[in-house]
Structure formats: C-alpha cells, structure tokens
C-alpha cells in the first residue's frame, strides 16, 4: 500500500472552472458599500424627509378639508342665529361691509372695542370673502344674507352696485327688529370716541343724527328738523338706533317702500339716504323720533371743516363720521390727519387683528 505521503492530490474539476474575475471581486466589495457612512447619512436623510413631509401633506389636506367644512357652515349661518349669538342685553350693533371696506371695519372695530361694546357687533358681509375672513378671525360675528351683491361694484359711491348694497340695509334691520332686538346701525367710516349708549335716552322708537353741517344751538331740539330745499330733511342713514317697536318697524317698511319707488338709474344715481328721509317725514306723526345732539354726533362736514366749533365743543364728541368726502385714500388720509386712523399702530386691539 503506497504511503499516504505519496498519494496524488484529488482533482476537483470545478476548482478552476469559474475563476473569480477582478469584476466579480469588486462587485462583491461594493455590495457592502451601502453601509458606508455616506450612504447611511443619505438613507437617514430620506427617512427624515418622508417623516416630515408626509404628515405635513396630510395636515395640509386636513386643513383644506376643515376650511371647506367651516366655509359651508358659515354659508348656512342665518341672521337669526347670528343675532342670537352676538346680542348682549337684547341689543345688536350692526354694520354692513364688502371686502374693499375691511380696513375701515378694522378701524371702526378698534374704536368700538375701546368702549367695550365689540361683543355686540354683527358684521353683515356683502360678499363671501368678507364672510369667511371675519368668521375665520372672529367666529360667529359675520353673516351673509343671500343673494350677495356684486363685490366689484358694491363699494363705488353712486354706482348701481352701491345702491344695491345700501338698499339692503332696511331689510336687515327690520329682520333684527322682528326677532325682538334693539339694533344700532353704523357705517364703518365712523370712529367712536366715547360710549354712545348713555345718549340713547328715553324709550323712543328711532334715534338718528342730522347730516347738515350748519351749527345748531348747544341745547337744540330733539325733534325731527324741518324739511330742506328738496322738501325733505337731511338725516343721515349712517347712524341709527332702533327699538323693536311697531313705530321702528313702520319706519323700516316705509324705507323699503321708498327705495322701491326711487330705483337707481343712470340719470338719477340715488342712494338709500333720501328714501330714509322720506320714510321719516311721511311717518313723523305716527312714530316717536329722537334727534341725537349735534355736539356728540357731528357730521363730517362739521367736524372736519369747522375747527373753531371742534375746539368749542372739545370733550363732547362721541361718534365721528368721515363723510362729506369720497374715495378710500382720501378718507384714510383725513382720518390720519386727525389721528383717527388706528389700524397703523393699534390693529391688535381689533378682534380681527391685522387683516
């Protein structure tokens, strides 16, 4: 038997059949390169990105969905629901606003908030953008009574859109009266310098202000003034307080009738104020009317143009109306000139914040 030392090695036919090539070797090495520090960092980054952005996309989708649901809710929100929500001590303060007037709404709201009456405020939005914006910032304080006027023309004084915008006012006020609330209406180009409610003395049906710039005696009559050259008075429809009486409702119904009788036309670019005056004049014997004191509620034609009167009556002013001037920029400039444009430095005092 031959020695084991002399045995021939056993031949393996597969040993050299598939020799490893340099390419195979490098591929094997690269198969483990995914775990290199650089690739691990890239993988970690990808995980972080997916972890952040996928939830954010879901949040965005959720916000959009919630916003749509909220907007649908406010579309269905009724004037009765809104009045019930904001009323305090049986009183609602109403303004009517379209989107171009939002800066004026904010300025007016700052002044009302300073007198601690802002919780009574109900903004009647005259377009959906205003409805959504106000209720986004101040839920429940805006309502839209359809149909909404054309938002592009509603703010242009003298236009048919402006007439359509203002002619809706007595219907809104009548509805609130029929719900049983006292209601104060204000234009939003006004500023409160003091609390107006102590001036609503007695139990009269309708309280209003004179739009004439002529200076009245300090203790003038509170009766309806005599008619002017056009056969009617010049009472301003910008500031009205109404109690839920038959007399106040009669005035609103007559105002609506007068607006129907005097529709807008290109030849006669009317607004709601003449119709309001005719309503007052034609029902004066049936309704208990009260003219508010001029010193407290001056028209813009007096306050901004008669500085000697302003000085003589200093400390008596309650609500200032920025009328007798047209145009947004002109109104804002005038407010700034008299330190009455609060949104520049005091916007956070408004329930709406900065808009």
mmCIF file of C-alpha atoms in Angstrom:
data_model
loop_
_atom_site.group_PDB
_atom_site.id
_atom_site.type_symbol
_atom_site.label_atom_id
_atom_site.label_comp_id
_atom_site.label_asym_id
_atom_site.label_seq_id
_atom_site.Cartn_x
_atom_site.Cartn_y
_atom_site.Cartn_z
ATOM 1 C CA UNK A 1 0.000 0.000 0.000
ATOM 2 C CA UNK A 2 1.536 3.241 -1.016
ATOM 3 C CA UNK A 3 2.291 5.754 1.730
ATOM 4 C CA UNK A 4 -0.214 8.495 2.259
ATOM 5 C CA UNK A 5 2.589 10.938 1.647
ATOM 6 C CA UNK A 6 2.862 9.654 -1.865
ATOM 7 C CA UNK A 7 -0.872 9.858 -2.734
ATOM 8 C CA UNK A 8 -1.735 12.234 -5.572
ATOM 9 C CA UNK A 9 -3.981 15.118 -4.659
ATOM 10 C CA UNK A 10 -7.621 14.619 -5.538
ATOM 11 C CA UNK A 11 -8.561 16.678 -8.583
ATOM 12 C CA UNK A 12 -11.663 18.843 -8.269
ATOM 13 C CA UNK A 13 -12.936 19.545 -11.777
ATOM 14 C CA UNK A 14 -14.889 22.617 -10.539
ATOM 15 C CA UNK A 15 -11.994 24.224 -8.805
ATOM 16 C CA UNK A 16 -10.796 26.218 -11.810
ATOM 17 C CA UNK A 17 -13.883 26.144 -13.985
ATOM 18 C CA UNK A 18 -15.239 29.540 -12.818
ATOM 19 C CA UNK A 19 -12.336 31.543 -11.546
ATOM 20 C CA UNK A 20 -13.246 34.837 -9.809
ATOM 21 C CA UNK A 21 -12.621 37.750 -12.118
ATOM 22 C CA UNK A 22 -11.488 41.149 -10.901
ATOM 23 C CA UNK A 23 -15.007 42.485 -11.774
ATOM 24 C CA UNK A 24 -16.665 39.818 -9.593
ATOM 25 C CA UNK A 25 -14.399 40.711 -6.742
ATOM 26 C CA UNK A 26 -15.106 44.428 -6.913
ATOM 27 C CA UNK A 27 -18.883 43.802 -7.163
ATOM 28 C CA UNK A 28 -18.696 41.739 -4.016
ATOM 29 C CA UNK A 29 -16.926 44.558 -2.248
ATOM 30 C CA UNK A 30 -19.480 47.111 -3.486
ATOM 31 C CA UNK A 31 -22.400 45.021 -2.281
ATOM 32 C CA UNK A 32 -21.429 46.030 1.209
ATOM 33 C CA UNK A 33 -20.808 49.704 0.382
ATOM 34 C CA UNK A 34 -24.482 50.618 1.142
ATOM 35 C CA UNK A 35 -23.448 50.621 4.757
ATOM 36 C CA UNK A 36 -20.774 53.217 4.233
ATOM 37 C CA UNK A 37 -21.110 56.409 6.358
ATOM 38 C CA UNK A 38 -22.103 58.493 3.316
ATOM 39 C CA UNK A 39 -24.900 56.147 2.260
ATOM 40 C CA UNK A 40 -26.126 55.738 5.805
ATOM 41 C CA UNK A 41 -26.384 59.536 6.053
ATOM 42 C CA UNK A 42 -28.347 59.700 2.783
ATOM 43 C CA UNK A 43 -30.709 56.966 3.956
ATOM 44 C CA UNK A 44 -31.259 58.708 7.266
ATOM 45 C CA UNK A 45 -31.988 61.984 5.453
ATOM 46 C CA UNK A 46 -34.574 60.268 3.261
ATOM 47 C CA UNK A 47 -36.301 58.807 6.319
ATOM 48 C CA UNK A 48 -36.391 62.239 7.984
ATOM 49 C CA UNK A 49 -37.774 63.917 4.844
ATOM 50 C CA UNK A 50 -40.508 61.323 4.471
ATOM 51 C CA UNK A 51 -41.256 61.525 8.171
ATOM 52 C CA UNK A 52 -41.697 65.297 7.999
ATOM 53 C CA UNK A 53 -43.383 65.905 4.654
ATOM 54 C CA UNK A 54 -45.831 63.013 4.500
ATOM 55 C CA UNK A 55 -47.539 64.076 7.742
ATOM 56 C CA UNK A 56 -47.408 67.746 6.584
ATOM 57 C CA UNK A 57 -49.159 66.799 3.370
ATOM 58 C CA UNK A 58 -51.820 65.078 5.441
ATOM 59 C CA UNK A 59 -52.089 68.146 7.688
ATOM 60 C CA UNK A 60 -52.499 70.405 4.663
ATOM 61 C CA UNK A 61 -55.189 68.157 3.286
ATOM 62 C CA UNK A 62 -56.867 68.146 6.706
ATOM 63 C CA UNK A 63 -56.693 71.965 6.954
ATOM 64 C CA UNK A 64 -58.168 72.346 3.466
ATOM 65 C CA UNK A 65 -60.935 69.911 4.326
ATOM 66 C CA UNK A 66 -61.640 71.667 7.642
ATOM 67 C CA UNK A 67 -61.659 75.065 5.920
ATOM 68 C CA UNK A 68 -64.187 73.837 3.367
ATOM 69 C CA UNK A 69 -66.405 72.428 6.116
ATOM 70 C CA UNK A 70 -66.120 75.712 8.046
ATOM 71 C CA UNK A 71 -66.993 77.789 4.961
ATOM 72 C CA UNK A 72 -70.003 75.580 4.281
ATOM 73 C CA UNK A 73 -71.082 76.132 7.886
ATOM 74 C CA UNK A 74 -70.916 79.916 7.548
ATOM 75 C CA UNK A 75 -72.850 79.800 4.267
ATOM 76 C CA UNK A 76 -75.714 78.191 6.184
ATOM 77 C CA UNK A 77 -75.412 80.573 9.160
ATOM 78 C CA UNK A 78 -78.639 82.575 9.429
ATOM 79 C CA UNK A 79 -79.279 86.137 10.553
ATOM 80 C CA UNK A 80 -81.418 84.802 13.420
ATOM 81 C CA UNK A 81 -78.580 82.542 14.612
ATOM 82 C CA UNK A 82 -76.023 85.339 14.308
ATOM 83 C CA UNK A 83 -78.154 87.914 16.161
ATOM 84 C CA UNK A 84 -78.792 85.430 18.957
ATOM 85 C CA UNK A 85 -75.050 84.739 19.226
ATOM 86 C CA UNK A 86 -73.857 88.371 19.472
ATOM 87 C CA UNK A 87 -76.737 90.047 21.306
ATOM 88 C CA UNK A 88 -75.975 91.435 24.761
ATOM 89 C CA UNK A 89 -78.764 92.832 26.948
ATOM 90 C CA UNK A 90 -81.122 92.499 23.996
ATOM 91 C CA UNK A 91 -79.004 94.740 21.730
ATOM 92 C CA UNK A 92 -77.098 94.140 18.490
ATOM 93 C CA UNK A 93 -74.682 96.576 16.797
ATOM 94 C CA UNK A 94 -74.754 96.105 13.034
ATOM 95 C CA UNK A 95 -72.563 97.210 10.154
ATOM 96 C CA UNK A 96 -72.663 96.122 6.515
ATOM 97 C CA UNK A 97 -69.299 95.531 4.835
ATOM 98 C CA UNK A 98 -67.901 94.399 1.498
ATOM 99 C CA UNK A 99 -64.286 93.279 1.086
ATOM 100 C CA UNK A 100 -62.854 96.673 -0.026
ATOM 101 C CA UNK A 101 -64.006 98.191 3.272
ATOM 102 C CA UNK A 102 -62.244 95.691 5.565
ATOM 103 C CA UNK A 103 -59.585 98.250 6.662
ATOM 104 C CA UNK A 104 -62.381 100.651 7.677
ATOM 105 C CA UNK A 105 -64.160 97.832 9.509
ATOM 106 C CA UNK A 106 -60.979 97.179 11.483
ATOM 107 C CA UNK A 107 -60.520 100.862 12.302
ATOM 108 C CA UNK A 108 -64.129 101.178 13.475
ATOM 109 C CA UNK A 109 -63.851 97.942 15.497
ATOM 110 C CA UNK A 110 -60.809 99.236 17.373
ATOM 111 C CA UNK A 111 -62.808 102.285 18.473
ATOM 112 C CA UNK A 112 -65.841 100.166 19.459
ATOM 113 C CA UNK A 113 -63.604 97.746 21.389
ATOM 114 C CA UNK A 114 -62.178 100.644 23.398
ATOM 115 C CA UNK A 115 -65.726 101.344 24.597
ATOM 116 C CA UNK A 116 -66.217 97.638 25.447
ATOM 117 C CA UNK A 117 -69.173 97.089 23.111
ATOM 118 C CA UNK A 118 -67.473 94.921 20.466
ATOM 119 C CA UNK A 119 -69.102 91.671 21.594
ATOM 120 C CA UNK A 120 -72.454 93.059 20.380
ATOM 121 C CA UNK A 121 -71.129 93.626 16.857
ATOM 122 C CA UNK A 122 -72.585 91.716 13.926
ATOM 123 C CA UNK A 123 -70.916 92.240 10.556
ATOM 124 C CA UNK A 124 -73.363 91.744 7.707
ATOM 125 C CA UNK A 125 -70.995 90.593 4.982
ATOM 126 C CA UNK A 126 -71.928 91.659 1.486
ATOM 127 C CA UNK A 127 -69.632 89.109 -0.185
ATOM 128 C CA UNK A 128 -68.371 85.636 0.702
ATOM 129 C CA UNK A 129 -64.741 86.733 1.027
ATOM 130 C CA UNK A 130 -65.746 89.050 3.895
ATOM 131 C CA UNK A 131 -67.936 86.378 5.484
ATOM 132 C CA UNK A 132 -65.078 83.856 5.545
ATOM 133 C CA UNK A 133 -62.389 86.335 6.600
ATOM 134 C CA UNK A 134 -64.299 87.779 9.565
ATOM 135 C CA UNK A 135 -65.504 84.402 10.829
ATOM 136 C CA UNK A 136 -62.018 82.935 10.442
ATOM 137 C CA UNK A 137 -60.652 85.605 12.787
ATOM 138 C CA UNK A 138 -63.766 86.183 14.913
ATOM 139 C CA UNK A 139 -66.098 83.178 14.661
ATOM 140 C CA UNK A 140 -69.812 83.881 14.646
ATOM 141 C CA UNK A 141 -69.601 87.661 14.198
ATOM 142 C CA UNK A 142 -70.337 87.742 10.462
ATOM 143 C CA UNK A 143 -73.332 86.605 8.467
ATOM 144 C CA UNK A 144 -74.267 86.867 4.801
ATOM 145 C CA UNK A 145 -77.892 87.293 3.810
ATOM 146 C CA UNK A 146 -78.130 85.977 0.226
ATOM 147 C CA UNK A 147 -78.037 86.902 -2.521
ATOM 148 C CA UNK A 148 -74.712 88.726 -2.207
ATOM 149 C CA UNK A 149 -74.316 91.868 -4.346
ATOM 150 C CA UNK A 150 -71.581 92.111 -6.966
ATOM 151 C CA UNK A 151 -68.401 92.599 -4.914
ATOM 152 C CA UNK A 152 -66.724 94.544 -7.747
ATOM 153 C CA UNK A 153 -69.262 97.372 -7.797
ATOM 154 C CA UNK A 154 -70.764 97.410 -4.316
ATOM 155 C CA UNK A 155 -68.211 99.874 -2.923
ATOM 156 C CA UNK A 156 -68.370 102.537 -5.660
ATOM 157 C CA UNK A 157 -70.416 105.505 -4.488
ATOM 158 C CA UNK A 158 -73.106 106.467 -6.978
ATOM 159 C CA UNK A 159 -72.992 103.154 -8.824
ATOM 160 C CA UNK A 160 -75.903 100.768 -9.138
ATOM 161 C CA UNK A 161 -73.861 98.310 -7.092
ATOM 162 C CA UNK A 162 -73.588 100.863 -4.270
ATOM 163 C CA UNK A 163 -77.348 101.405 -4.413
ATOM 164 C CA UNK A 164 -77.975 97.640 -4.295
ATOM 165 C CA UNK A 165 -75.560 97.384 -1.364
ATOM 166 C CA UNK A 166 -77.151 100.155 0.727
ATOM 167 C CA UNK A 167 -80.748 99.389 -0.235
ATOM 168 C CA UNK A 168 -80.498 96.007 1.530
ATOM 169 C CA UNK A 169 -79.926 97.740 4.861
ATOM 170 C CA UNK A 170 -83.553 98.359 5.972
ATOM 171 C CA UNK A 171 -84.435 94.723 5.276
ATOM 172 C CA UNK A 172 -81.630 93.527 7.540
ATOM 173 C CA UNK A 173 -82.614 95.971 10.285
ATOM 174 C CA UNK A 174 -86.310 95.078 10.024
ATOM 175 C CA UNK A 175 -85.493 91.378 10.332
ATOM 176 C CA UNK A 176 -83.481 92.005 13.515
ATOM 177 C CA UNK A 177 -86.298 94.128 14.959
ATOM 178 C CA UNK A 178 -88.770 91.370 14.219
ATOM 179 C CA UNK A 179 -86.511 88.997 16.160
ATOM 180 C CA UNK A 180 -87.071 91.255 19.169
ATOM 181 C CA UNK A 181 -83.692 93.018 19.488
ATOM 182 C CA UNK A 182 -82.688 96.655 19.829
ATOM 183 C CA UNK A 183 -80.363 97.407 16.930
ATOM 184 C CA UNK A 184 -77.765 100.094 16.323
ATOM 185 C CA UNK A 185 -76.525 100.570 12.774
ATOM 186 C CA UNK A 186 -73.180 102.243 11.950
ATOM 187 C CA UNK A 187 -71.332 102.920 8.729
ATOM 188 C CA UNK A 188 -67.739 101.722 9.145
ATOM 189 C CA UNK A 189 -66.191 105.048 8.100
ATOM 190 C CA UNK A 190 -67.043 106.168 11.620
ATOM 191 C CA UNK A 191 -64.984 106.280 14.835
ATOM 192 C CA UNK A 192 -66.226 106.077 18.412
ATOM 193 C CA UNK A 193 -64.549 108.499 20.818
ATOM 194 C CA UNK A 194 -66.881 107.677 23.713
ATOM 195 C CA UNK A 195 -69.734 105.335 24.628
ATOM 196 C CA UNK A 196 -72.874 106.336 22.669
ATOM 197 C CA UNK A 197 -75.379 104.318 24.709
ATOM 198 C CA UNK A 198 -75.828 106.877 27.540
ATOM 199 C CA UNK A 199 -77.124 109.280 24.852
ATOM 200 C CA UNK A 200 -79.972 106.950 23.851
ATOM 201 C CA UNK A 201 -82.229 108.455 26.472
ATOM 202 C CA UNK A 202 -85.875 107.586 26.975
ATOM 203 C CA UNK A 203 -87.862 104.938 25.119
ATOM 204 C CA UNK A 204 -88.147 106.477 21.671
ATOM 205 C CA UNK A 205 -88.675 104.324 18.583
ATOM 206 C CA UNK A 206 -85.910 105.708 16.355
ATOM 207 C CA UNK A 207 -82.735 107.725 17.149
ATOM 208 C CA UNK A 208 -80.725 109.417 14.385
ATOM 209 C CA UNK A 209 -78.280 112.228 13.539
ATOM 210 C CA UNK A 210 -78.542 115.313 11.338
ATOM 211 C CA UNK A 211 -76.321 115.353 8.251
ATOM 212 C CA UNK A 212 -76.331 119.134 7.935
ATOM 213 C CA UNK A 213 -73.097 120.978 8.685
ATOM 214 C CA UNK A 214 -74.780 124.169 9.945
ATOM 215 C CA UNK A 215 -74.064 124.700 13.629
ATOM 216 C CA UNK A 216 -77.046 124.138 15.923
ATOM 217 C CA UNK A 217 -77.590 125.704 19.350
ATOM 218 C CA UNK A 218 -75.849 123.760 22.108
ATOM 219 C CA UNK A 219 -79.159 122.535 23.547
ATOM 220 C CA UNK A 220 -81.109 122.150 20.327
ATOM 221 C CA UNK A 221 -84.462 120.417 19.913
ATOM 222 C CA UNK A 222 -84.520 116.633 19.604
ATOM 223 C CA UNK A 223 -87.484 116.727 17.223
ATOM 224 C CA UNK A 224 -87.204 115.904 13.532
ATOM 225 C CA UNK A 225 -85.763 119.049 11.866
ATOM 226 C CA UNK A 226 -87.830 120.938 9.285
ATOM 227 C CA UNK A 227 -87.523 119.905 5.614
ATOM 228 C CA UNK A 228 -84.813 121.437 3.437
ATOM 229 C CA UNK A 229 -84.928 122.784 -0.124
ATOM 230 C CA UNK A 230 -85.821 119.390 -1.599
ATOM 231 C CA UNK A 231 -88.899 119.113 0.579
ATOM 232 C CA UNK A 232 -87.362 116.587 2.948
ATOM 233 C CA UNK A 233 -84.963 116.505 5.878
ATOM 234 C CA UNK A 234 -81.241 115.661 5.683
ATOM 235 C CA UNK A 235 -80.998 112.978 8.361
ATOM 236 C CA UNK A 236 -78.008 110.656 7.991
ATOM 237 C CA UNK A 237 -78.707 106.955 7.490
ATOM 238 C CA UNK A 238 -75.179 106.243 8.757
ATOM 239 C CA UNK A 239 -76.020 106.067 12.475
ATOM 240 C CA UNK A 240 -79.415 104.778 13.588
ATOM 241 C CA UNK A 241 -80.656 103.198 16.809
ATOM 242 C CA UNK A 242 -83.975 101.329 16.770
ATOM 243 C CA UNK A 243 -86.052 99.698 19.447
ATOM 244 C CA UNK A 244 -88.197 96.669 18.460
ATOM 245 C CA UNK A 245 -91.415 98.700 18.464
ATOM 246 C CA UNK A 246 -94.194 98.980 15.917
ATOM 247 C CA UNK A 247 -93.058 102.533 15.174
ATOM 248 C CA UNK A 248 -89.481 101.489 14.331
ATOM 249 C CA UNK A 249 -90.746 98.618 12.170
ATOM 250 C CA UNK A 250 -93.078 101.016 10.356
ATOM 251 C CA UNK A 251 -90.116 103.283 9.505
ATOM 252 C CA UNK A 252 -88.139 100.327 8.101
ATOM 253 C CA UNK A 253 -91.101 99.141 5.994
ATOM 254 C CA UNK A 254 -91.680 102.661 4.679
ATOM 255 C CA UNK A 255 -87.954 102.978 3.898
ATOM 256 C CA UNK A 256 -88.140 99.776 1.851
ATOM 257 C CA UNK A 257 -91.202 101.102 0.004
ATOM 258 C CA UNK A 258 -89.488 104.413 -0.769
ATOM 259 C CA UNK A 259 -86.445 102.599 -2.174
ATOM 260 C CA UNK A 260 -88.738 100.631 -4.500
ATOM 261 C CA UNK A 261 -90.362 103.887 -5.609
ATOM 262 C CA UNK A 262 -86.997 105.550 -6.297
ATOM 263 C CA UNK A 263 -84.882 102.917 -8.077
ATOM 264 C CA UNK A 264 -81.362 103.620 -9.264
ATOM 265 C CA UNK A 265 -80.908 104.927 -12.798
ATOM 266 C CA UNK A 266 -78.023 106.402 -14.775
ATOM 267 C CA UNK A 267 -79.813 109.738 -14.791
ATOM 268 C CA UNK A 268 -80.587 109.662 -11.066
ATOM 269 C CA UNK A 269 -77.754 107.933 -9.205
ATOM 270 C CA UNK A 270 -79.594 107.652 -5.921
ATOM 271 C CA UNK A 271 -78.596 106.022 -2.646
ATOM 272 C CA UNK A 272 -80.559 104.909 0.390
ATOM 273 C CA UNK A 273 -80.483 108.172 2.372
ATOM 274 C CA UNK A 274 -83.177 110.199 0.551
ATOM 275 C CA UNK A 275 -85.566 107.257 0.870
ATOM 276 C CA UNK A 276 -84.828 107.059 4.631
ATOM 277 C CA UNK A 277 -85.659 110.747 4.979
ATOM 278 C CA UNK A 278 -88.912 110.409 3.072
ATOM 279 C CA UNK A 279 -89.809 107.496 5.348
ATOM 280 C CA UNK A 280 -89.174 109.667 8.428
ATOM 281 C CA UNK A 281 -91.068 112.646 7.015
ATOM 282 C CA UNK A 282 -94.115 110.639 5.935
ATOM 283 C CA UNK A 283 -94.487 108.778 9.242
ATOM 284 C CA UNK A 284 -93.427 111.541 11.637
ATOM 285 C CA UNK A 285 -96.847 111.786 13.282
ATOM 286 C CA UNK A 286 -97.023 108.041 13.902
ATOM 287 C CA UNK A 287 -93.547 107.330 15.226
ATOM 288 C CA UNK A 288 -91.626 108.558 18.285
ATOM 289 C CA UNK A 289 -88.449 110.089 16.795
ATOM 290 C CA UNK A 290 -85.362 111.440 18.558
ATOM 291 C CA UNK A 291 -82.625 113.627 17.065
ATOM 292 C CA UNK A 292 -79.302 112.986 18.817
ATOM 293 C CA UNK A 293 -77.227 116.006 19.959
ATOM 294 C CA UNK A 294 -75.005 117.533 17.283
ATOM 295 C CA UNK A 295 -72.099 118.071 19.686
ATOM 296 C CA UNK A 296 -71.901 114.326 20.330
ATOM 297 C CA UNK A 297 -72.684 113.077 16.821
ATOM 298 C CA UNK A 298 -71.382 115.665 14.326
ATOM 299 C CA UNK A 299 -71.402 115.128 10.607
ATOM 300 C CA UNK A 300 -68.059 115.069 8.803
ATOM 301 C CA UNK A 301 -68.918 118.357 7.112
ATOM 302 C CA UNK A 302 -68.847 119.994 10.525
ATOM 303 C CA UNK A 303 -66.189 118.076 12.477
ATOM 304 C CA UNK A 304 -63.503 118.057 9.784
ATOM 305 C CA UNK A 305 -64.194 121.513 8.351
ATOM 306 C CA UNK A 306 -65.006 123.772 11.318
ATOM 307 C CA UNK A 307 -62.085 123.638 13.732
ATOM 308 C CA UNK A 308 -63.295 126.546 15.847
ATOM 309 C CA UNK A 309 -66.500 124.582 16.574
ATOM 310 C CA UNK A 310 -64.425 121.477 17.340
ATOM 311 C CA UNK A 311 -62.419 123.426 19.922
ATOM 312 C CA UNK A 312 -65.535 124.993 21.460
ATOM 313 C CA UNK A 313 -67.141 121.554 21.871
ATOM 314 C CA UNK A 314 -63.975 119.662 22.817
ATOM 315 C CA UNK A 315 -64.667 116.680 25.059
ATOM 316 C CA UNK A 316 -68.298 116.375 23.905
ATOM 317 C CA UNK A 317 -67.748 114.315 20.742
ATOM 318 C CA UNK A 318 -68.905 110.687 20.765
ATOM 319 C CA UNK A 319 -69.070 109.305 17.202
ATOM 320 C CA UNK A 320 -67.350 110.976 14.255
ATOM 321 C CA UNK A 321 -68.467 110.237 10.691
ATOM 322 C CA UNK A 322 -65.906 110.611 7.916
ATOM 323 C CA UNK A 323 -68.391 111.740 5.284
ATOM 324 C CA UNK A 324 -68.571 114.806 3.042
ATOM 325 C CA UNK A 325 -65.657 113.222 1.182
ATOM 326 C CA UNK A 326 -65.417 110.292 -1.255
ATOM 327 C CA UNK A 327 -62.654 107.830 -2.054
ATOM 328 C CA UNK A 328 -60.841 105.322 0.159
ATOM 329 C CA UNK A 329 -57.481 107.061 0.096
ATOM 330 C CA UNK A 330 -58.964 110.476 0.812
ATOM 331 C CA UNK A 331 -60.926 109.130 3.771
ATOM 332 C CA UNK A 332 -57.871 107.364 5.168
ATOM 333 C CA UNK A 333 -55.714 110.470 4.756
ATOM 334 C CA UNK A 334 -58.284 112.585 6.556
ATOM 335 C CA UNK A 335 -58.513 110.086 9.412
ATOM 336 C CA UNK A 336 -54.709 110.104 9.655
ATOM 337 C CA UNK A 337 -54.592 113.900 9.646
ATOM 338 C CA UNK A 338 -56.918 113.930 12.679
ATOM 339 C CA UNK A 339 -55.229 110.976 14.448
ATOM 340 C CA UNK A 340 -58.292 108.774 13.922
ATOM 341 C CA UNK A 341 -56.736 106.075 11.721
ATOM 342 C CA UNK A 342 -55.959 103.481 14.380
ATOM 343 C CA UNK A 343 -55.036 100.487 12.243
ATOM 344 C CA UNK A 344 -51.485 101.747 11.678
ATOM 345 C CA UNK A 345 -50.426 101.415 15.310
ATOM 346 C CA UNK A 346 -53.285 99.731 17.178
ATOM 347 C CA UNK A 347 -54.502 96.992 14.864
ATOM 348 C CA UNK A 348 -54.030 94.290 17.516
ATOM 349 C CA UNK A 349 -56.773 95.985 19.567
ATOM 350 C CA UNK A 350 -59.270 94.816 16.949
ATOM 351 C CA UNK A 351 -60.927 91.396 17.374
ATOM 352 C CA UNK A 352 -59.831 90.744 13.778
ATOM 353 C CA UNK A 353 -56.168 91.516 14.380
ATOM 354 C CA UNK A 354 -54.102 92.511 11.354
ATOM 355 C CA UNK A 355 -56.001 91.909 8.105
#
